[in-house]
Short mmCIF file of C-alpha atoms and ligand atoms in Angstrom, two decimals:
data_model
loop_
_atom_site.label_atom_id
_atom_site.label_comp_id
_atom_site.label_asym_id
_atom_site.label_seq_id
_atom_site.Cartn_x
_atom_site.Cartn_y
_atom_site.Cartn_z
CA UNK E 284 86.48 -143.99 -111.02
CA UNK E 285 86.92 -143.10 -107.38
CA UNK E 286 90.18 -142.52 -105.74
CA UNK E 287 90.46 -142.87 -101.96
CA UNK E 288 93.44 -142.22 -99.57
CA UNK E 289 94.26 -145.16 -97.33
CA UNK E 290 95.60 -143.13 -94.32
CA UNK E 291 94.66 -141.47 -91.10
CA UNK E 292 97.48 -139.01 -91.15
CA UNK E 293 95.83 -135.57 -90.89
CA UNK E 294 98.58 -133.68 -92.72
CA UNK E 295 98.47 -136.09 -95.65
CA UNK E 296 94.68 -135.86 -95.73
CA UNK E 297 94.85 -132.01 -95.80
CA UNK E 298 97.37 -131.97 -98.55
CA UNK E 299 95.58 -134.73 -100.62
CA UNK E 300 92.09 -133.12 -100.35
CA UNK E 301 93.39 -129.64 -101.23
CA UNK E 302 94.11 -131.01 -104.75
CA UNK E 303 90.31 -131.78 -104.95
CA UNK E 304 90.15 -135.17 -106.89
CA UNK E 305 89.75 -137.53 -103.90
CA UNK E 306 86.40 -139.28 -103.18
CA UNK E 307 87.23 -140.13 -99.55
CA UNK E 308 89.40 -141.86 -97.02
CA UNK E 309 89.60 -145.50 -95.95
CA UNK E 310 91.02 -146.66 -92.66
CA UNK E 311 91.63 -149.90 -90.74
CA UNK E 312 92.80 -150.53 -87.23
CA UNK E 313 96.45 -150.77 -88.34
CA UNK E 314 96.19 -147.38 -89.99
CA UNK E 315 94.60 -146.00 -86.78
CA UNK E 316 97.45 -147.44 -84.76
CA UNK E 317 99.86 -145.46 -86.90
CA UNK E 318 97.95 -142.24 -86.28
CA UNK E 319 98.18 -142.95 -82.58
CA UNK E 320 95.00 -141.32 -81.27
CA UNK E 321 91.67 -142.77 -80.19
CA UNK E 322 89.40 -143.90 -82.97
CA UNK E 323 86.90 -141.18 -82.01
CA UNK E 324 89.49 -138.36 -82.11
CA UNK E 325 90.82 -139.59 -85.47
CA UNK E 326 87.40 -139.87 -86.96
CA UNK E 327 86.60 -136.30 -85.98
CA UNK E 328 89.87 -134.95 -87.30
CA UNK E 329 89.51 -136.70 -90.62
CA UNK E 330 85.89 -135.44 -91.01
CA UNK E 331 87.08 -131.94 -90.32
CA UNK E 332 89.94 -132.00 -92.64
CA UNK E 333 88.46 -133.68 -95.66
CA UNK E 334 85.15 -133.38 -97.52
CA UNK E 335 84.38 -136.88 -98.79
CA UNK E 336 83.37 -140.31 -97.46
CA UNK E 337 85.16 -141.82 -94.62
CA UNK E 338 85.21 -145.65 -94.24
CA UNK E 339 85.83 -146.85 -90.84
CA UNK E 340 86.34 -150.55 -90.08
CA UNK E 341 84.40 -152.48 -87.39
CA UNK E 342 86.40 -154.75 -85.09
CA UNK E 343 83.55 -156.84 -83.60
CA UNK E 344 83.16 -160.44 -84.46
CA UNK E 345 79.50 -160.96 -83.82
CA UNK E 346 76.63 -159.56 -85.89
CA UNK E 347 74.90 -157.73 -83.09
CA UNK E 348 78.17 -156.22 -81.85
CA UNK E 349 79.08 -155.17 -85.49
CA UNK E 350 75.63 -153.47 -85.71
CA UNK E 351 76.12 -151.57 -82.37
CA UNK E 352 79.59 -150.52 -83.49
CA UNK E 353 78.33 -149.41 -86.87
CA UNK E 354 75.57 -147.32 -85.37
CA UNK E 355 78.15 -145.64 -83.01
CA UNK E 356 80.36 -144.91 -85.97
CA UNK E 357 77.42 -143.48 -88.05
CA UNK E 358 76.64 -141.07 -85.17
CA UNK E 359 79.73 -139.05 -86.07
CA UNK E 360 78.14 -138.14 -89.45
CA UNK E 361 75.72 -140.60 -91.05
CA UNK E 362 76.00 -138.94 -94.38
CA UNK E 363 79.79 -139.19 -94.66
CA UNK E 364 80.74 -142.23 -92.64
CA UNK E 365 80.87 -145.70 -94.48
CA UNK E 366 81.11 -148.86 -92.56
CA UNK E 367 84.01 -151.19 -93.53
CA UNK E 368 83.36 -154.75 -92.48
CA UNK E 369 85.50 -157.82 -92.96
CA UNK E 370 83.85 -160.64 -95.08
CA UNK E 371 82.89 -163.12 -92.33
CA UNK E 372 79.37 -164.64 -92.14
CA UNK E 373 78.56 -162.17 -89.35
CA UNK E 374 80.04 -159.33 -91.32
CA UNK E 375 77.96 -160.15 -94.46
CA UNK E 376 74.80 -160.34 -92.41
CA UNK E 377 75.60 -156.81 -91.10
CA UNK E 378 76.28 -155.52 -94.55
CA UNK E 379 72.87 -156.75 -95.73
CA UNK E 380 71.11 -155.22 -92.72
CA UNK E 381 72.99 -151.81 -93.06
CA UNK E 382 72.00 -151.84 -96.90
CA UNK E 383 68.38 -151.60 -95.71
CA UNK E 384 69.00 -148.21 -94.22
CA UNK E 385 71.11 -147.09 -97.23
CA UNK E 386 74.29 -147.06 -95.03
CA UNK E 387 77.37 -147.15 -97.43
CA UNK E 388 79.26 -150.35 -96.84
CA UNK E 389 82.66 -151.72 -97.90
CA UNK E 390 83.38 -155.47 -97.53
CA UNK E 391 86.97 -155.68 -96.71
CA UNK E 392 89.84 -158.29 -96.44
CA UNK E 393 88.66 -159.81 -99.76
CA UNK E 394 91.11 -162.42 -101.08
CA UNK E 395 88.86 -164.51 -103.37
CA UNK E 396 86.23 -164.26 -106.05
CA UNK E 397 83.80 -166.35 -103.89
CA UNK E 398 84.01 -163.53 -101.10
CA UNK E 399 83.41 -160.90 -103.73
CA UNK E 400 80.33 -162.79 -104.97
CA UNK E 401 78.86 -163.11 -101.41
CA UNK E 402 79.53 -159.44 -100.69
CA UNK E 403 77.80 -158.38 -103.89
CA UNK E 404 74.77 -160.59 -103.13
CA UNK E 405 74.66 -158.95 -99.62
CA UNK E 406 74.51 -155.58 -101.33
CA UNK E 407 77.86 -154.07 -100.38
CA UNK E 408 78.56 -150.85 -102.17
CA UNK E 409 82.26 -151.69 -102.43
CA UNK E 410 84.54 -154.62 -101.92
CA UNK E 411 88.27 -154.13 -101.02
CA UNK E 412 90.44 -156.99 -102.54
CA UNK E 413 93.93 -156.71 -101.06
CA UNK E 414 96.28 -156.69 -104.13
CA UNK E 415 99.74 -156.63 -102.47
CA UNK E 416 98.86 -159.10 -99.68
CA UNK E 417 97.45 -161.51 -102.42
CA UNK E 418 100.61 -161.25 -104.44
CA UNK E 419 102.79 -161.83 -101.31
CA UNK E 420 100.76 -165.02 -100.78
CA UNK E 421 101.22 -166.39 -104.20
CA UNK E 422 97.67 -165.43 -105.37
CA UNK E 423 97.30 -164.05 -108.92
CA UNK E 424 95.56 -160.81 -107.89
CA UNK E 425 95.15 -159.57 -111.45
CA UNK E 426 93.29 -162.81 -112.39
CA UNK E 427 91.08 -162.45 -109.34
CA UNK E 428 90.19 -158.87 -110.26
CA UNK E 429 89.37 -159.86 -113.89
CA UNK E 430 87.19 -162.67 -112.67
CA UNK E 431 85.30 -160.55 -110.08
CA UNK E 432 84.76 -157.82 -112.67
CA UNK E 433 83.42 -160.29 -115.31
CA UNK E 434 81.10 -161.88 -112.74
CA UNK E 435 79.82 -158.49 -111.54
CA UNK E 436 79.15 -157.38 -115.19
CA UNK E 437 77.34 -160.68 -116.02
CA UNK E 438 75.14 -160.49 -113.06
CA UNK E 439 74.55 -156.69 -113.26
CA UNK E 440 75.80 -156.30 -109.66
CA UNK E 441 76.07 -152.67 -108.54
CA UNK E 442 78.93 -153.41 -106.14
CA UNK E 443 82.24 -151.69 -107.08
CA UNK E 444 85.70 -153.07 -106.78
CA UNK E 445 87.58 -150.65 -104.52
CA UNK E 446 91.12 -152.37 -104.66
CA UNK E 447 93.41 -151.81 -101.73
CA UNK E 448 96.89 -152.81 -100.41
CA UNK E 449 99.32 -151.47 -102.92
CA UNK E 450 103.14 -150.97 -102.75
CA UNK E 451 103.74 -149.35 -106.06
CA UNK E 452 102.12 -147.50 -108.98
CA UNK E 453 102.67 -150.34 -111.38
CA UNK E 454 100.46 -152.56 -109.15
CA UNK E 455 97.78 -149.82 -109.13
CA UNK E 456 97.83 -149.58 -112.99
CA UNK E 457 97.71 -153.39 -113.45
CA UNK E 458 94.76 -153.56 -111.06
CA UNK E 459 92.73 -150.79 -112.81
CA UNK E 460 93.59 -152.33 -116.15
CA UNK E 461 92.20 -155.68 -114.94
CA UNK E 462 88.76 -154.17 -114.10
CA UNK E 463 88.88 -152.51 -110.73
CA UNK E 464 86.47 -149.56 -110.64
CA UNK E 465 88.35 -147.68 -107.96
CA UNK E 466 91.39 -147.85 -105.67
CA UNK E 467 92.46 -146.73 -102.28
CA UNK E 468 96.18 -145.91 -101.87
CA UNK E 469 98.61 -144.43 -99.44
CA UNK E 470 99.56 -140.78 -99.67
CA UNK E 471 103.05 -141.73 -100.89
CA UNK E 472 101.54 -143.64 -103.80
CA UNK E 473 99.23 -140.69 -104.47
CA UNK E 474 102.23 -138.49 -104.82
CA UNK E 475 104.07 -141.04 -106.85
CA UNK E 476 101.18 -141.09 -109.42
CA UNK E 477 102.04 -137.46 -110.12
CA UNK E 478 105.69 -137.85 -110.37
CA UNK E 479 107.80 -138.19 -113.61
CA UNK E 480 111.27 -136.88 -113.91
CA UNK E 481 110.47 -135.94 -117.59
CA UNK E 482 107.67 -133.67 -116.32
CA UNK E 483 110.08 -131.98 -113.98
CA UNK E 484 112.68 -131.62 -116.85
CA UNK E 485 109.99 -130.20 -119.17
CA UNK E 486 108.69 -127.68 -116.69
CA UNK E 487 112.32 -126.59 -115.95
CA UNK E 488 112.94 -126.09 -119.67
CA UNK E 489 109.67 -124.16 -120.08
CA UNK E 490 110.61 -121.83 -117.12
CA UNK E 491 114.08 -121.23 -118.60
CA UNK E 492 112.52 -120.46 -122.06
CA UNK E 493 109.96 -118.13 -120.48
CA UNK E 494 112.87 -116.09 -118.86
CA UNK E 495 114.72 -116.23 -122.21
CA UNK E 496 111.72 -114.91 -124.03
CA UNK E 497 111.39 -111.98 -121.63
CA UNK E 498 115.04 -111.13 -122.01
CA UNK E 499 114.72 -111.19 -125.78
CA UNK E 500 111.70 -108.80 -125.81
CA UNK E 501 113.57 -106.45 -123.33
CA UNK E 502 116.57 -106.37 -125.67
CA UNK E 503 114.31 -105.49 -128.72
CA UNK E 504 112.60 -102.68 -126.84
C1 E4P W 853 92.18 -150.92 -97.10
O1 E4P W 853 91.05 -151.08 -97.30
C2 E4P W 853 93.11 -151.97 -96.54
O2 E4P W 853 92.78 -152.07 -95.14
C3 E4P W 853 94.53 -151.64 -96.74
O3 E4P W 853 94.71 -151.12 -97.97
C4 E4P W 853 95.41 -152.77 -96.55
O4 E4P W 853 96.65 -152.40 -97.03
P1 E4P W 853 98.08 -152.99 -96.62
O5 E4P W 853 98.25 -154.37 -97.11
O6 E4P W 853 99.03 -152.07 -97.16
O7 E4P W 853 98.13 -152.97 -95.08
#
């Protein structure tokens, strides 16, 4: 299972990658807008401050323009940049073409099983179904993930489900339980995955008992 951070905030990326378990970073134009710098500057900064894959989304509509944009993005670091492309007919054509040169691709804005099937046939390395956005629109996201995973297994597709768009840890767990291979989450959710008040309470008690043990030994000596 791969865990990605869905952010372009450099401080968050530094903190997250310092722990060492992240596979990479995913971005989209809305995430870049939050970061507030040019796409090029943000890409350079992310590459410098992380050590995994970086998926950058194309914004062109037409196949030829998507290919030009993809090649520009790859020029930053062809080994670490992956191309994230929305699942339109032109996008699917670009995914298939990029696959021929072993470029890592992520078919994004996936809201249905049929889009997941098309992306897998095109040879996408990953698909990004948007869990929270599905649930906000009355789609049973968990059923969609289960269905995609079953179809991928039955057809021996190598495409991985990299689920995206989460608001809470519970959504992340339900999605993984339903069959997502991987997830991309915000830094806040990444931190939430560690947090548990009982862990804090236990650590506090261990620290107190450690002090008490040392006191006890001192008294005996
Ligand atoms: C990542 O691939 C998606 O672009 C992103 O997770 C969408 O998430 P949102 O619904 O929180 O904007």
